[in-house]
Short mmCIF file of C-alpha atoms and ligand atoms in Angstrom, two decimals:
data_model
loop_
_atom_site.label_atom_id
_atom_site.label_comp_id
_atom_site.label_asym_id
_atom_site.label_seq_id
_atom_site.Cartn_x
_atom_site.Cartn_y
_atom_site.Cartn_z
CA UNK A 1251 20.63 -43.92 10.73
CA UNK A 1252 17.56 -43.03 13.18
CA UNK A 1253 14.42 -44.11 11.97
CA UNK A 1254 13.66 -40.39 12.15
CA UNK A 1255 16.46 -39.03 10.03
CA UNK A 1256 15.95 -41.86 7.41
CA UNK A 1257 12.27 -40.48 7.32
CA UNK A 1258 12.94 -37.47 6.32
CA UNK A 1259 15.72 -38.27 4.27
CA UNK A 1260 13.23 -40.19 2.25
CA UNK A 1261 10.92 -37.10 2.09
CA UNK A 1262 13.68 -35.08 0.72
CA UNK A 1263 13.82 -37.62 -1.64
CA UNK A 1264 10.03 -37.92 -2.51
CA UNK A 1265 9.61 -33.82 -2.44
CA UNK A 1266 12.19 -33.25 -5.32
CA UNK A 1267 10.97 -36.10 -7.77
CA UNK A 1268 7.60 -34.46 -7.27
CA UNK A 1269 8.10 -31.01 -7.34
CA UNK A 1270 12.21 -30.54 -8.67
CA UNK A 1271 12.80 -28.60 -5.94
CA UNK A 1272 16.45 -30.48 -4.02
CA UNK A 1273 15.89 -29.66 -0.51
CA UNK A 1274 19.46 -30.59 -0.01
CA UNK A 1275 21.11 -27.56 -1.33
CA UNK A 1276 19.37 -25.78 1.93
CA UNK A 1277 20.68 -25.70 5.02
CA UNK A 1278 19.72 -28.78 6.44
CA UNK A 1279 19.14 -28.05 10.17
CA UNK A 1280 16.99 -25.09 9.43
CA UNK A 1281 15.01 -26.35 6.82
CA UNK A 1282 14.66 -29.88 8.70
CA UNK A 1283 13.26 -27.46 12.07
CA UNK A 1284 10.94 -25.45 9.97
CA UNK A 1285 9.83 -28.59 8.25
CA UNK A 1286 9.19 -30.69 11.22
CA UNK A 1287 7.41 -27.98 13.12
CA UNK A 1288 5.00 -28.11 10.25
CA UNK A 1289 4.20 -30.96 10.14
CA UNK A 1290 3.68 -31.56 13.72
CA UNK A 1291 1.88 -28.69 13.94
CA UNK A 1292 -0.44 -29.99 10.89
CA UNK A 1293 -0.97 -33.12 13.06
CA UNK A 1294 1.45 -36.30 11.28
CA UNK A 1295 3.45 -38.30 13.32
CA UNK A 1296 5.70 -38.88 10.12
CA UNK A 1297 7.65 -37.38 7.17
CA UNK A 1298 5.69 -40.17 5.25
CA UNK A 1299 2.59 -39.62 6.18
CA UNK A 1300 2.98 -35.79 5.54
CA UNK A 1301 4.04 -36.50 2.30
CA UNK A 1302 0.80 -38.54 1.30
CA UNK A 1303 -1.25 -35.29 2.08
CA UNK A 1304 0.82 -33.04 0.84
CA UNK A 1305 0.54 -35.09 -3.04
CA UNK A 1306 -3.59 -34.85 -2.41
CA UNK A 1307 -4.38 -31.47 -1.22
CA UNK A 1308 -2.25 -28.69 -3.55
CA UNK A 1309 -3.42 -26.02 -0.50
CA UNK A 1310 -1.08 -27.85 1.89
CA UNK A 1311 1.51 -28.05 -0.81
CA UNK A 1312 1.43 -24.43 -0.73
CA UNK A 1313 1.88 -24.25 3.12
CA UNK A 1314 4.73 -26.57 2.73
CA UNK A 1315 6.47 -24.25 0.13
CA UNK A 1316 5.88 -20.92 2.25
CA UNK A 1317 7.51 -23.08 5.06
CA UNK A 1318 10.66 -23.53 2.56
CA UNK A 1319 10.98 -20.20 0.74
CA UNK A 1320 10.95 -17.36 3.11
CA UNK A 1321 9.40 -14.40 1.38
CA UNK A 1322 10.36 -11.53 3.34
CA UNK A 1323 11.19 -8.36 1.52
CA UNK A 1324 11.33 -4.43 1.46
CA UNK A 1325 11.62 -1.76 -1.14
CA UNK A 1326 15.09 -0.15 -1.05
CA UNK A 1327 16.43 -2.84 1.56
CA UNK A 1328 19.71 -1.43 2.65
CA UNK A 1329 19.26 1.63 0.90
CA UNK A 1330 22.68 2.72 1.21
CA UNK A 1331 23.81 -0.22 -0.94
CA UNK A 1332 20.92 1.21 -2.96
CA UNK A 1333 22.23 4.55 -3.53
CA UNK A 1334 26.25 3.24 -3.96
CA UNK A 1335 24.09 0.87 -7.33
CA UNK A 1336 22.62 4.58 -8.71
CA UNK A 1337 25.40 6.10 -8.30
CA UNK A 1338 28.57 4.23 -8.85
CA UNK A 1339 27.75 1.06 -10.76
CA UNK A 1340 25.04 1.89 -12.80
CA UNK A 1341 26.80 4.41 -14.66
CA UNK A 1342 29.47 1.99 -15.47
CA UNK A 1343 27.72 -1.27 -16.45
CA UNK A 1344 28.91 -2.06 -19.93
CA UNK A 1345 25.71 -1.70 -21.73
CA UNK A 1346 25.36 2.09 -20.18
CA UNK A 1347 27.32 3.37 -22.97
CA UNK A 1348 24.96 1.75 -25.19
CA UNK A 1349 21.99 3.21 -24.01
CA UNK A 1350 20.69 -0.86 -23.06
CA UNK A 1351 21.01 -2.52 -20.21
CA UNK A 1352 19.98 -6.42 -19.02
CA UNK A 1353 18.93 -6.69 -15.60
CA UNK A 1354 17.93 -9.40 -13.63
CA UNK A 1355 16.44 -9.54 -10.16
CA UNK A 1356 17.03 -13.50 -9.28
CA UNK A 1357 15.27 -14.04 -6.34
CA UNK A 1358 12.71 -11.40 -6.12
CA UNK A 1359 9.93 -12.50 -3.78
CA UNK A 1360 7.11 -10.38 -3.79
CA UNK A 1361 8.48 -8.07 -6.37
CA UNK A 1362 10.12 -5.12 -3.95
CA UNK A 1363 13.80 -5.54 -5.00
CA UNK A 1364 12.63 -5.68 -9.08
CA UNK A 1365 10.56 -2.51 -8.90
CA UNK A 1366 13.18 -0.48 -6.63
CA UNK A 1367 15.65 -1.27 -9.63
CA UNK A 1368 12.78 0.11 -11.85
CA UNK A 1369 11.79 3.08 -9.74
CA UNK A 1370 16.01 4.18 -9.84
CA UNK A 1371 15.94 3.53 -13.19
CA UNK A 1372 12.98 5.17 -14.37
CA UNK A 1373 13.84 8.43 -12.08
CA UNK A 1374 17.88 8.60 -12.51
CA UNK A 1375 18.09 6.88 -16.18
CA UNK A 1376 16.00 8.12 -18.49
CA UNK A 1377 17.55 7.47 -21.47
CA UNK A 1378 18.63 3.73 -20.76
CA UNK A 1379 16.18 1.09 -21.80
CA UNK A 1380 16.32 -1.14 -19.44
CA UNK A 1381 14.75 -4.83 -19.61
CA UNK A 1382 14.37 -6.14 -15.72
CA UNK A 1383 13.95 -10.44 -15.73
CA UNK A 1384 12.47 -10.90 -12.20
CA UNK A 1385 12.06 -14.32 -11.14
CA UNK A 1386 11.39 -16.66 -8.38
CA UNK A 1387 10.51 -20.27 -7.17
CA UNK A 1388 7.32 -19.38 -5.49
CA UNK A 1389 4.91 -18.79 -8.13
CA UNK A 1390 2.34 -17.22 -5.30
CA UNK A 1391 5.35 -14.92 -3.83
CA UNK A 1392 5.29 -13.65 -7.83
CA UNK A 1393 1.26 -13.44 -7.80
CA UNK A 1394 1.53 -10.87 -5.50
CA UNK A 1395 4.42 -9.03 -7.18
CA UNK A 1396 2.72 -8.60 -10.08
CA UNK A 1397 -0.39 -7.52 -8.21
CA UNK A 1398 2.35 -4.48 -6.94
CA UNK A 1399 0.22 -3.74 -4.45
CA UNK A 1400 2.15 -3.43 -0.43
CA UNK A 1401 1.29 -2.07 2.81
CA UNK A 1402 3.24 0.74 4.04
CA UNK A 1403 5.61 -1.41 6.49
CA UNK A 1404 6.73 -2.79 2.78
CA UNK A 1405 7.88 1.21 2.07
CA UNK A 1406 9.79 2.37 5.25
CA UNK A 1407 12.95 2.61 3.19
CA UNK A 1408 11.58 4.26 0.29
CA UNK A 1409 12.78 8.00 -0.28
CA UNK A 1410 9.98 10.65 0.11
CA UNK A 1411 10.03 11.87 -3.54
CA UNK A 1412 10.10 8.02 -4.60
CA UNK A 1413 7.17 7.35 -2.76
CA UNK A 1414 5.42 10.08 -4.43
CA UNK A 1415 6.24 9.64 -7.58
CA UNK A 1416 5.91 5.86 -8.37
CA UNK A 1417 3.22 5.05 -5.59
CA UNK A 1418 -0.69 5.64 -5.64
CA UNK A 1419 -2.33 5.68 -2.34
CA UNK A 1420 -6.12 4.00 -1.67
CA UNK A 1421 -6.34 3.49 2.06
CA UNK A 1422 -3.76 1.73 3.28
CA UNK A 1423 -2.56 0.22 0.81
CA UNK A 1424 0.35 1.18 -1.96
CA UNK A 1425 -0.22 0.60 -5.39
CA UNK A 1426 3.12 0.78 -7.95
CA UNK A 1427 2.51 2.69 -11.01
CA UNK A 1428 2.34 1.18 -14.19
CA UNK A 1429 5.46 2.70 -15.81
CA UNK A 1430 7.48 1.40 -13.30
CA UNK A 1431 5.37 -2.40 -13.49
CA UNK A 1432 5.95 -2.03 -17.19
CA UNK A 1433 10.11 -2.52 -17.05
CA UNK A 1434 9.48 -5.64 -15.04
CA UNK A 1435 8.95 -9.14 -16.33
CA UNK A 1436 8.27 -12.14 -13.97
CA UNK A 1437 9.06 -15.64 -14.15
CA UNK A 1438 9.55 -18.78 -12.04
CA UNK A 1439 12.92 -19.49 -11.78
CA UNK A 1440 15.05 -22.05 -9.47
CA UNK A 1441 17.99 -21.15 -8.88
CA UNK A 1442 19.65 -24.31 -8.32
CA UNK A 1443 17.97 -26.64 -10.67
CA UNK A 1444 17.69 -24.57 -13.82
CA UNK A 1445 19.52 -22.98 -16.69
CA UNK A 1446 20.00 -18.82 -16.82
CA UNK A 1447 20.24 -16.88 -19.52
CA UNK A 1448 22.99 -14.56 -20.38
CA UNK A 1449 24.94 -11.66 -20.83
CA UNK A 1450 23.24 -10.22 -18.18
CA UNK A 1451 24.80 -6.33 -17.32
CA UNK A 1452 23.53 -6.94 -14.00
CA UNK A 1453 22.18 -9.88 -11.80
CA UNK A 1454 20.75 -8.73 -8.16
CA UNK A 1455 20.84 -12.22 -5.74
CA UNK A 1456 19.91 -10.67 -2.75
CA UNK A 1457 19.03 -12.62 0.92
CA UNK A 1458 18.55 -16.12 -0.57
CA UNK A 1459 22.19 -17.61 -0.22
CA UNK A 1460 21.91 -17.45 3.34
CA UNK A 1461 20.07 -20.52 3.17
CA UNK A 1462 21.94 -22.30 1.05
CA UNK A 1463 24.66 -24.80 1.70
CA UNK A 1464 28.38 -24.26 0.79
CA UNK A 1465 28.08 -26.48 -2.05
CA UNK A 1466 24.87 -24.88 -3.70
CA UNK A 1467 26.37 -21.68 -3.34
CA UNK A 1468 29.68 -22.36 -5.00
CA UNK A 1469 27.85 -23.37 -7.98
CA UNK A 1470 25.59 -20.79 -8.20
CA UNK A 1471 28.34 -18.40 -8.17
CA UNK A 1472 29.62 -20.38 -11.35
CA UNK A 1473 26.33 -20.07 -12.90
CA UNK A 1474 26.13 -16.57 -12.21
CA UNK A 1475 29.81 -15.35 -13.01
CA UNK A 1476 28.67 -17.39 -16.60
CA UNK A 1477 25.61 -15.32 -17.12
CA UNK A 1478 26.87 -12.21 -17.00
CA UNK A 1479 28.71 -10.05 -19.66
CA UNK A 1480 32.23 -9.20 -18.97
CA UNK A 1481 32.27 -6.26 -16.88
CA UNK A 1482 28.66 -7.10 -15.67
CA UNK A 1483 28.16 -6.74 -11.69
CA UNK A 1484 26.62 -9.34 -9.64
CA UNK A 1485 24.60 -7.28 -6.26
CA UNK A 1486 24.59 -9.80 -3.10
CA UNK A 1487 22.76 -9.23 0.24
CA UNK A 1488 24.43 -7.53 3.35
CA UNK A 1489 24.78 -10.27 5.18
CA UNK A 1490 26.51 -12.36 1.83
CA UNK A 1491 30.05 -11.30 1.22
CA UNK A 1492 31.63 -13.88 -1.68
CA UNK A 1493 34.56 -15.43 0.07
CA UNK A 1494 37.07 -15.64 -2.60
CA UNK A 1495 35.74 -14.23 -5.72
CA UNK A 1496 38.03 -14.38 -8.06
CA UNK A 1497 37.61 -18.50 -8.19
CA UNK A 1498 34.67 -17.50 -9.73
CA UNK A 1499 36.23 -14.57 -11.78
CA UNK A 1500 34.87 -11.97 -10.36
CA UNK A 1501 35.76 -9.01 -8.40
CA UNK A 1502 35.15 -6.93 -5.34
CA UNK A 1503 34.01 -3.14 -6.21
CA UNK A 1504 32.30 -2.30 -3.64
CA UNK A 1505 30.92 -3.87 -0.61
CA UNK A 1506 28.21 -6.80 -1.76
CA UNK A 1507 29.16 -5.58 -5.47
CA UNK A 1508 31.72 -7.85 -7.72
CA UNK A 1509 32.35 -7.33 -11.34
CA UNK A 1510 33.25 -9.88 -13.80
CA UNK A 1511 36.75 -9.82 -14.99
CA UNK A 1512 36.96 -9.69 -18.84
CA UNK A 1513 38.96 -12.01 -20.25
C1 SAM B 1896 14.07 -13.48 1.80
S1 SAM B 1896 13.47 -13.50 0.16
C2 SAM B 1896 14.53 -12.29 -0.59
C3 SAM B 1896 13.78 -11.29 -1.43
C4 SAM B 1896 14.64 -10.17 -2.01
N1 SAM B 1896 15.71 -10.68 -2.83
C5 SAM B 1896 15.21 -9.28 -0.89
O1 SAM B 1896 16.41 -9.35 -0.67
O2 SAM B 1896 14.44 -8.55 -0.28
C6 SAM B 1896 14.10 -15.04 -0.44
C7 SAM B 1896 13.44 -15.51 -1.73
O3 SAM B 1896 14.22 -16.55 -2.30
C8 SAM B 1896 13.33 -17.44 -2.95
N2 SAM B 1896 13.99 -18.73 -3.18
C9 SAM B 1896 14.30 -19.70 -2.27
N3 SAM B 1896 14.88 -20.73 -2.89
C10 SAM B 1896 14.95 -20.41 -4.21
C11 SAM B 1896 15.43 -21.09 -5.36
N4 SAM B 1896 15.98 -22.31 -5.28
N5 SAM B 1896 15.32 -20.47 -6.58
C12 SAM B 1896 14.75 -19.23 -6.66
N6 SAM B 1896 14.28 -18.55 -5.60
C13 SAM B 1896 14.37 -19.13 -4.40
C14 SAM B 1896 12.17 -17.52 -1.99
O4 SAM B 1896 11.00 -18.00 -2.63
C15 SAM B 1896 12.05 -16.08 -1.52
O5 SAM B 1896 11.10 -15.36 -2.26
#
């Protein structure tokens, strides 16, 4: 192995028994890039040496996970996919019937995805309590969400009446209205190193696979399928079809929507 490559295999190796997070369920060229041009651009001529600062100085610790975790997000993101959750899957979760449903936004970011489920919920449900789990691995992505506070560029997708309704406006800046905050609870979360809770009626996973290796994302399908209640619908990004879903015994209903089969 290059001297290089057995570098930064060994800082793979270092991050996760400091932090937990396993750098190998990411794609490696991508994350090895973004990584390296960090570093270089932070001035260390090796993995090793980056990893010494990054263990005394928690700011560039932080820089190093914003490298890793890519926090990009937008209310109503794909709103058509959106609109197909209000109008066809909602109304048929299992728990809809009961008047309670169990949500769970799974890699929520800065809190846009969580709070569209709330605003959709709040404005077309009523009647359905709704608890929304919201979690992430950046704990800074999740100060931020539970600020709920975005700049308009965050809101381009947002329907007119929406905006008006669950939005107060100082300036230029968009603050989320408690009722819709309220529904939402946040907590850090990996994905791939721990457990999930279950008998979820839906679980939104939503532009994070795509940077996840084949293996990672076969198990977290497992661990997903597991979590939910039969019947429950797992919501994927647009760009994150399941290939074969019903290894994982669920599936397709609509496009980037798969049900679990009930045994
Ligand atoms: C591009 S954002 C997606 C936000 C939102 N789901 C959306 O579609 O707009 C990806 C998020 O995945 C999170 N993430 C990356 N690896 C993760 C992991 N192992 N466990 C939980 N979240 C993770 C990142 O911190 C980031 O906030």
């Amino acid at each position: 192995m290059l001297t290089s490559e057995l570098d930064y295999q060994q800082f793979v190796k270092s991050f996760k028994a400091r932090t937990g997070i396993d750098l190998t369920y990411y794609k490696e060229a991508q994350m090895k890039r973004r990584l390296t041009s960090l570093r270089e651009k932070k001035g260390f001529n090796s993995f090793k040496d980056f990893f010494q600062a990054i263990e005394l100085d928690s700011n560039m610790y932080a820089e190093v996970l914003d490298r890793i975790t890519i926090n990009v997000s937008e209310f109503y993101r794909n709103q058509n996919r959106w609109k197909v959750l209000e109008e066809k899957i909602i109304p048929n979760l299992p728990g809809t019937s009961l008047k309670k449903i169990k949500c769970w936004s799974s890699a929520c970011s800065t809190g846009e995805e969580p709070y569209t489920l709330s605003m959709i919920l709040h404005q077309s449900f009523p009647k359905l309590h709704a608890d929304i789990l919201a979690t992430d691995i950046d704990e800074n992505a999740m100060k931020k969400a539970k600020a709920g506070i975005y700049m308009e560029r965050s809101l381009k997708e947002v329907p007119e009446k929406t905006k008006i309704s669950y939005f107060k406006q100082d300036n230029q800046l968009f603050y989320v209205t408690s009722e819709i905050k309220k529904l939402v609870t946040f907590r850090k979360l990996d994905l791939l190193a721990d457990t999930f809770e279950k008998d979820y009626d839906l679980i939104i996973c939503r532009n994070v696979m795509i940077y996840f290796t084949e293996e990672a994302k076969h198990l977290l399908y497992q661990k997903f399928s597991r979590a939910l209640k039969p019947n429950g619908v797992l919501f994927v990004g647009s760009t994150e079809q399941i290939f074969n879903p019903k290894q994982y015994n669920l599936e397709t209903i609509d496009n980037f929507f798969y049900r679990k089969v009930s045994n």
